Amino acid sequence: MTALPPPREPGRYSVTIVCLGNICRSPMADVVLSAKLEEAGLADRVEVTSSGTGGFHVGDPIDQRAAATLTAAGYDPSQHLVRKFEPARRSTYDLVLAMDSDNLADIGGADDRVRLFRDFDPVDPGADVPDPYYGGPAGFEEVLSMVERTTAAIVAALQGEFSLR
Ligand code: 4NP
């Protein structure tokens, strides 16, 4: 697994997650990562946001199918509102995670703090999170499973960073 970039300011960390629409994949990752950070006692130190490179759905809630998948798994997706990625903010985060390689290219490509989300996937590192938007419910389940194991690895890395293990 790839290493977590160090915080720019000791004791705090900001993560933003980017997909195309900010209606399916990045909100699912945002909701699950936020819940796991809360459980780990890191919610007040780590800020999580998400956005999309396309502006089609700005201001909308999360996709209903993504919401149903999250709710069935015990998460609360009700607070999400779609935001568009702001290129000027790219360099203001500790870590920017793109859900697929198109999203990564659209935000200007990888660097030390700008990575693929699944660079942190312990099972298949470096792969894309497939876009479930035009598919059926199984696609959302698949995304949730990738998101759960990858966010668990990210939280473990953050716990290491903050020495809470
Ligand atoms: P997301 O999925 O990038 O996971 O939010 C999509 C949502 C909307 C569209 C494409 C992908 N769209 O074309 O509207």
Coordinates of N, CA and C and ligand atoms in Angstrom, one line a residue:
M1 N 0.8 -1.2 0.0 CA 0.0 0.0 0.0 C 0.9 1.2 0.0
T2 N 0.4 2.2 -0.6 CA 1.1 3.5 -0.7 C 1.1 4.2 0.6
A3 N 2.1 5.0 0.9 CA 2.3 5.7 2.1 C 1.4 7.0 2.1
L4 N 0.9 7.3 3.3 CA 0.1 8.5 3.5 C 1.1 9.7 3.5
P5 N 0.8 10.8 2.7 CA 1.6 12.0 2.7 C 1.5 12.6 4.1
P6 N 2.6 13.1 4.7 CA 2.5 13.7 6.0 C 1.6 14.9 6.1
P7 N 1.0 15.2 7.2 CA 0.2 16.4 7.3 C 1.0 17.7 7.1
R8 N 0.4 18.7 6.5 CA 1.1 19.9 6.3 C 1.2 20.7 7.6
E9 N 0.2 20.4 8.5 CA 0.2 21.1 9.8 C 0.0 20.0 10.8
P10 N 1.0 19.8 11.8 CA 0.9 18.7 12.7 C -0.5 18.6 13.4
G11 N -1.0 17.4 13.5 CA -2.2 17.2 14.3 C -3.5 17.4 13.6
R12 N -3.4 17.8 12.3 CA -4.6 18.0 11.5 C -4.4 17.3 10.2
Y13 N -5.5 17.0 9.5 CA -5.4 16.4 8.2 C -6.6 16.7 7.4
S14 N -6.5 16.9 6.1 CA -7.6 17.2 5.2 C -7.5 16.2 4.0
V15 N -8.6 15.5 3.8 CA -8.8 14.6 2.6 C -9.9 15.1 1.8
T16 N -9.7 15.1 0.5 CA -10.9 15.3 -0.4 C -10.9 14.2 -1.5
I17 N -12.1 13.8 -1.8 CA -12.3 12.7 -2.7 C -13.1 13.2 -3.9
V18 N -12.6 12.8 -5.1 CA -13.1 13.3 -6.3 C -13.6 12.2 -7.3
C19 N -14.8 12.4 -7.9 CA -15.2 11.5 -9.0 C -15.8 12.4 -10.1
L20 N -16.6 11.9 -11.0 CA -17.1 12.7 -12.1 C -18.3 13.5 -11.6
G21 N -19.3 12.8 -11.0 CA -20.6 13.5 -10.7 C -20.7 14.0 -9.3
N22 N -19.9 13.5 -8.4 CA -20.0 13.7 -6.9 C -21.5 13.3 -6.5
I23 N -22.0 12.2 -7.2 CA -23.3 11.8 -6.8 C -23.3 10.3 -6.4
C24 N -22.3 9.6 -6.8 CA -22.2 8.1 -6.5 C -21.0 7.8 -5.7
R25 N -19.8 7.7 -6.4 CA -18.6 7.1 -5.8 C -18.0 7.9 -4.8
S26 N -17.7 9.2 -5.1 CA -17.0 10.0 -4.0 C -17.9 10.3 -2.8
P27 N -19.2 10.5 -3.0 CA -20.0 10.6 -1.8 C -20.1 9.4 -0.9
M28 N -20.1 8.2 -1.6 CA -20.0 6.9 -0.8 C -18.7 6.9 0.0
A29 N -17.6 7.2 -0.7 CA -16.3 7.1 0.0 C -16.3 8.2 1.2
D30 N -16.9 9.4 0.9 CA -16.9 10.5 1.9 C -17.7 10.0 3.1
V31 N -18.9 9.5 2.9 CA -19.8 9.0 4.0 C -19.1 7.9 4.8
V32 N -18.5 6.9 4.1 CA -17.9 5.8 4.8 C -16.7 6.2 5.6
L33 N -15.8 7.0 4.9 CA -14.6 7.4 5.6 C -14.9 8.3 6.8
S34 N -15.9 9.2 6.7 CA -16.3 10.0 7.8 C -16.8 9.2 9.0
A35 N -17.6 8.1 8.7 CA -18.1 7.3 9.7 C -17.0 6.5 10.4
K36 N -16.1 6.0 9.7 CA -14.9 5.3 10.3 C -14.0 6.2 11.1
L37 N -13.9 7.4 10.7 CA -13.1 8.4 11.4 C -13.7 8.7 12.7
E38 N -15.1 8.8 12.7 CA -15.8 9.1 13.9 C -15.6 7.9 14.9
E39 N -15.8 6.7 14.4 CA -15.6 5.5 15.2 C -14.2 5.5 15.8
A40 N -13.2 5.9 15.1 CA -11.8 5.9 15.5 C -11.4 7.0 16.4
G41 N -12.4 8.0 16.6 CA -12.1 9.1 17.4 C -11.2 10.2 16.7
L42 N -11.2 10.2 15.4 CA -10.4 11.1 14.6 C -11.2 12.2 13.9
A43 N -12.5 12.2 14.1 CA -13.3 13.1 13.3 C -13.0 14.6 13.5
D44 N -12.5 14.9 14.7 CA -12.2 16.3 15.0 C -10.8 16.7 14.4
R45 N -10.0 15.7 14.0 CA -8.7 16.1 13.4 C -8.6 16.0 11.9
V46 N -9.5 15.1 11.4 CA -9.4 14.9 9.9 C -10.7 15.4 9.3
E47 N -10.5 16.3 8.3 CA -11.6 16.9 7.6 C -11.8 16.1 6.3
V48 N -13.0 15.6 6.0 CA -13.2 14.9 4.7 C -14.3 15.7 3.9
T49 N -14.0 15.9 2.6 CA -14.9 16.5 1.7 C -14.9 15.7 0.4
S50 N -15.8 16.0 -0.5 CA -15.8 15.3 -1.8 C -16.4 16.3 -2.8
S51 N -16.1 16.0 -4.1 CA -16.6 16.9 -5.2 C -16.5 16.1 -6.5
G52 N -17.0 16.7 -7.5 CA -17.0 16.1 -8.9 C -16.4 17.0 -9.9
T53 N -15.7 16.4 -10.9 CA -15.1 17.2 -11.9 C -16.2 17.8 -12.9
G54 N -17.3 17.1 -13.0 CA -18.4 17.6 -13.8 C -19.4 18.3 -13.0
G55 N -20.1 19.3 -13.5 CA -21.0 20.1 -12.7 C -22.4 19.8 -12.9
F56 N -22.7 18.7 -13.5 CA -24.1 18.4 -13.9 C -25.1 18.4 -12.7
H57 N -24.7 17.9 -11.5 CA -25.6 17.7 -10.5 C -25.4 18.6 -9.2
V58 N -24.7 19.7 -9.4 CA -24.4 20.6 -8.3 C -25.6 20.9 -7.4
G59 N -25.5 20.7 -6.1 CA -26.6 21.0 -5.2 C -27.6 19.9 -5.0
D60 N -27.5 18.8 -5.8 CA -28.4 17.7 -5.6 C -27.9 16.8 -4.4
P61 N -28.8 16.0 -3.9 CA -28.4 15.0 -2.9 C -27.7 13.8 -3.6
I62 N -27.2 12.9 -2.8 CA -26.6 11.7 -3.3 C -27.6 10.9 -4.2
D63 N -27.1 10.2 -5.1 CA -27.9 9.2 -6.0 C -28.7 8.3 -5.0
Q64 N -30.0 8.1 -5.4 CA -30.9 7.3 -4.5 C -30.3 5.9 -4.4
R65 N -29.7 5.3 -5.4 CA -29.2 3.9 -5.3 C -28.0 3.9 -4.4
A66 N -27.2 4.9 -4.5 CA -26.0 5.0 -3.5 C -26.5 5.1 -2.1
A67 N -27.5 6.0 -1.9 CA -28.1 6.2 -0.6 C -28.7 4.9 0.0
A68 N -29.4 4.2 -0.9 CA -30.0 2.9 -0.4 C -29.0 1.9 0.0
T69 N -27.9 1.8 -0.8 CA -26.8 0.9 -0.5 C -26.1 1.3 0.8
L70 N -25.9 2.6 1.0 CA -25.3 3.0 2.3 C -26.2 2.8 3.5
T71 N -27.5 3.1 3.3 CA -28.4 3.0 4.4 C -28.5 1.6 4.9
A72 N -28.6 0.7 3.9 CA -28.7 -0.8 4.2 C -27.5 -1.3 5.0
A73 N -26.4 -0.6 4.8 CA -25.1 -1.0 5.4 C -24.9 -0.3 6.7
G74 N -25.9 0.6 7.1 CA -25.8 1.3 8.4 C -25.2 2.7 8.4
Y75 N -25.0 3.2 7.2 CA -24.4 4.6 7.1 C -25.5 5.6 6.9
D76 N -25.2 6.9 7.2 CA -26.2 8.0 7.0 C -25.7 8.9 5.8
P77 N -26.4 8.7 4.6 CA -26.0 9.5 3.5 C -26.7 10.8 3.3
S78 N -27.5 11.2 4.4 CA -28.5 12.3 4.2 C -28.0 13.7 4.1
Q79 N -26.7 13.8 4.5 CA -26.2 15.2 4.6 C -25.5 15.6 3.3
H80 N -25.3 14.7 2.4 CA -24.5 15.0 1.2 C -25.2 16.0 0.2
L81 N -24.5 17.0 -0.3 CA -24.9 17.9 -1.4 C -23.8 17.9 -2.4
V82 N -24.1 17.7 -3.7 CA -23.1 17.7 -4.7 C -22.4 19.0 -4.8
R83 N -21.0 18.9 -4.9 CA -20.2 20.1 -5.1 C -19.3 19.8 -6.3
K84 N -18.9 20.9 -7.0 CA -18.0 20.8 -8.1 C -16.5 21.0 -7.6
F85 N -15.6 20.2 -8.2 CA -14.2 20.3 -7.8 C -13.7 21.7 -8.2
E86 N -13.0 22.3 -7.3 CA -12.4 23.6 -7.5 C -10.9 23.5 -7.8
P87 N -10.4 23.6 -9.0 CA -9.0 23.4 -9.3 C -8.1 24.2 -8.4
A88 N -8.5 25.4 -8.1 CA -7.6 26.3 -7.3 C -7.4 25.8 -5.9
R89 N -8.3 24.9 -5.5 CA -8.1 24.3 -4.1 C -7.3 23.0 -4.1
R90 N -6.9 22.5 -5.2 CA -6.1 21.3 -5.3 C -5.0 21.2 -4.4
S91 N -4.2 22.3 -4.3 CA -3.0 22.3 -3.5 C -3.2 22.7 -2.0
T92 N -4.5 22.8 -1.6 CA -4.8 23.1 -0.2 C -5.1 21.9 0.7
Y93 N -5.1 20.7 0.1 CA -5.5 19.5 0.9 C -4.2 18.7 1.2
D94 N -4.2 18.0 2.3 CA -3.1 17.0 2.6 C -3.2 15.9 1.6
L95 N -4.4 15.5 1.2 CA -4.5 14.3 0.3 C -5.7 14.5 -0.6
V96 N -5.5 14.4 -1.9 CA -6.6 14.4 -2.9 C -6.7 13.0 -3.5
L97 N -7.9 12.4 -3.4 CA -8.1 11.0 -3.9 C -9.1 11.0 -5.0
A98 N -8.6 10.6 -6.2 CA -9.4 10.5 -7.4 C -10.0 9.0 -7.5
M99 N -11.3 8.9 -7.8 CA -11.9 7.5 -7.9 C -11.4 6.8 -9.1
D100 N -11.1 7.4 -10.2 CA -10.6 6.6 -11.3 C -9.5 7.5 -12.1
S101 N -8.9 6.8 -13.1 CA -7.8 7.5 -13.7 C -8.2 8.7 -14.6
D102 N -9.5 8.6 -15.1 CA -10.0 9.8 -15.8 C -10.2 11.0 -14.9
N103 N -10.7 10.7 -13.7 CA -10.9 11.8 -12.7 C -9.5 12.4 -12.3
L104 N -8.5 11.5 -12.2 CA -7.2 11.9 -11.8 C -6.6 12.8 -12.9
A105 N -6.8 12.4 -14.2 CA -6.3 13.2 -15.3 C -7.0 14.6 -15.3
D106 N -8.3 14.5 -15.1 CA -9.1 15.8 -15.2 C -8.8 16.8 -14.1
I107 N -8.2 16.3 -13.0 CA -7.8 17.3 -12.0 C -6.3 17.6 -12.1
G108 N -5.6 17.2 -13.1 CA -4.2 17.6 -13.4 C -3.2 16.5 -13.1
G109 N -3.6 15.3 -12.8 CA -2.7 14.2 -12.7 C -2.1 14.0 -11.3
A110 N -1.4 13.0 -11.1 CA -0.9 12.6 -9.8 C 0.3 13.4 -9.3
D111 N 0.4 13.6 -8.0 CA 1.7 14.1 -7.4 C 1.8 13.5 -6.0
D112 N 2.7 14.0 -5.2 CA 2.8 13.4 -3.9 C 1.5 13.4 -3.0
R113 N 0.7 14.4 -3.2 CA -0.6 14.5 -2.4 C -1.8 14.2 -3.3
V114 N -1.7 13.9 -4.5 CA -2.8 13.7 -5.4 C -2.7 12.3 -6.0
R115 N -3.6 11.4 -5.5 CA -3.4 9.9 -5.8 C -4.8 9.3 -6.2
L116 N -4.7 8.1 -6.7 CA -5.9 7.3 -6.9 C -6.4 6.8 -5.5
F117 N -7.7 6.9 -5.3 CA -8.3 6.3 -4.1 C -7.8 4.9 -3.8
R118 N -7.8 4.1 -4.9 CA -7.4 2.7 -4.7 C -5.9 2.4 -4.6
D119 N -5.1 3.5 -4.6 CA -3.7 3.3 -4.2 C -3.6 2.7 -2.8
F120 N -4.7 3.0 -2.0 CA -4.8 2.6 -0.6 C -5.5 1.3 -0.5
D121 N -6.0 0.7 -1.6 CA -6.8 -0.6 -1.5 C -5.8 -1.7 -1.2
P122 N -6.0 -2.4 -0.1 CA -5.1 -3.5 0.2 C -5.3 -4.7 -0.7
V123 N -6.4 -4.8 -1.4 CA -6.7 -6.0 -2.2 C -6.2 -5.9 -3.7
D124 N -6.5 -4.7 -4.3 CA -6.1 -4.5 -5.7 C -5.6 -3.1 -5.9
P125 N -4.5 -2.8 -5.3 CA -4.0 -1.4 -5.3 C -3.8 -0.8 -6.7
G126 N -4.2 0.5 -6.9 CA -4.0 1.2 -8.1 C -5.1 1.1 -9.1
A127 N -6.1 0.3 -8.8 CA -7.2 0.1 -9.8 C -8.2 1.3 -9.7
D128 N -9.1 1.4 -10.7 CA -10.1 2.3 -10.7 C -11.3 1.8 -9.9
V129 N -12.1 2.8 -9.3 CA -13.4 2.4 -8.8 C -14.4 2.6 -10.0
P130 N -15.0 1.5 -10.4 CA -15.8 1.6 -11.6 C -17.1 2.5 -11.4
D131 N -17.5 3.2 -12.4 CA -18.6 4.1 -12.3 C -19.9 3.3 -12.3
P132 N -20.7 3.3 -11.2 CA -21.9 2.5 -11.1 C -23.1 3.2 -11.7
Y133 N -23.0 4.4 -12.2 CA -24.2 5.3 -12.5 C -25.1 4.7 -13.5
Y134 N -24.5 4.0 -14.6 CA -25.4 3.5 -15.6 C -25.7 2.0 -15.5
G135 N -25.3 1.4 -14.3 CA -25.5 0.0 -14.1 C -26.6 -0.3 -13.1
G136 N -26.6 -1.5 -12.6 CA -27.6 -1.9 -11.6 C -27.1 -1.9 -10.2
P137 N -27.9 -2.4 -9.3 CA -27.6 -2.4 -7.8 C -26.3 -3.1 -7.5
A138 N -25.9 -4.1 -8.3 CA -24.7 -4.8 -8.0 C -23.4 -3.9 -8.1
G139 N -23.5 -3.0 -9.0 CA -22.4 -2.0 -9.1 C -22.2 -1.2 -7.9
F140 N -23.3 -0.8 -7.2 CA -23.2 0.0 -6.0 C -22.7 -0.9 -4.8
E141 N -23.1 -2.1 -4.8 CA -22.5 -3.0 -3.8 C -21.0 -3.2 -3.9
E142 N -20.6 -3.3 -5.2 CA -19.2 -3.5 -5.5 C -18.4 -2.3 -5.1
V143 N -18.9 -1.1 -5.4 CA -18.3 0.1 -5.0 C -18.2 0.2 -3.4
L144 N -19.3 -0.2 -2.7 CA -19.3 -0.1 -1.3 C -18.2 -1.0 -0.7
S145 N -18.1 -2.2 -1.3 CA -17.1 -3.1 -0.8 C -15.6 -2.6 -1.0
M146 N -15.4 -2.0 -2.1 CA -14.0 -1.4 -2.4 C -13.8 -0.2 -1.4
V147 N -14.9 0.6 -1.2 CA -14.8 1.8 -0.4 C -14.6 1.4 1.1
E148 N -15.3 0.3 1.6 CA -15.1 -0.1 3.0 C -13.7 -0.5 3.3
R149 N -13.1 -1.4 2.4 CA -11.8 -1.9 2.8 C -10.7 -0.8 2.5
T150 N -10.9 0.1 1.5 CA -9.9 1.1 1.3 C -10.0 2.2 2.3
T151 N -11.2 2.6 2.8 CA -11.2 3.6 3.8 C -10.7 3.0 5.1
A152 N -10.9 1.7 5.4 CA -10.3 1.1 6.6 C -8.8 1.2 6.6
A153 N -8.2 1.0 5.4 CA -6.8 1.1 5.3 C -6.3 2.6 5.5
I154 N -7.1 3.5 5.0 CA -6.8 5.0 5.1 C -6.8 5.4 6.6
V155 N -7.9 4.9 7.3 CA -8.1 5.2 8.7 C -6.9 4.6 9.5
A156 N -6.5 3.4 9.2 CA -5.4 2.8 9.9 C -4.1 3.6 9.7
A157 N -3.9 4.1 8.5 CA -2.7 4.9 8.2 C -2.8 6.2 9.0
L158 N -4.0 6.8 9.1 CA -4.2 8.1 9.8 C -4.0 7.8 11.3
Q159 N -4.4 6.7 11.8 CA -4.2 6.3 13.2 C -2.7 6.2 13.5
G160 N -2.0 5.7 12.6 CA -0.5 5.6 12.7 C 0.1 7.0 12.7
E161 N -0.4 7.8 11.8 CA 0.1 9.2 11.8 C -0.1 9.9 13.1
F162 N -1.3 9.7 13.7 CA -1.6 10.4 14.9 C -1.3 9.5 16.2
S163 N -0.6 8.4 15.9 CA -0.1 7.5 17.0 C -1.2 7.1 18.0
L164 N -2.4 6.7 17.4 CA -3.5 6.3 18.3 C -3.7 4.8 18.3
R165 N -2.8 4.1 17.7 CA -3.0 2.6 17.6 C -2.4 2.0 18.9
Ligands
4NP1 P1 -20.0 9.4 -10.0 O1 -21.0 8.8 -11.1 O2 -18.9 10.0 -10.8 O3 -19.6 8.2 -9.3 O4 -20.8 10.4 -9.2 C1 -21.6 9.6 -12.1 C2 -22.7 10.4 -11.9 C3 -23.3 11.1 -12.9 C4 -22.8 11.0 -14.2 C5 -21.7 10.2 -14.4 C6 -21.1 9.5 -13.4 N1 -23.4 11.7 -15.2 O5 -23.0 11.6 -16.4 O6 -24.4 12.5 -14.9

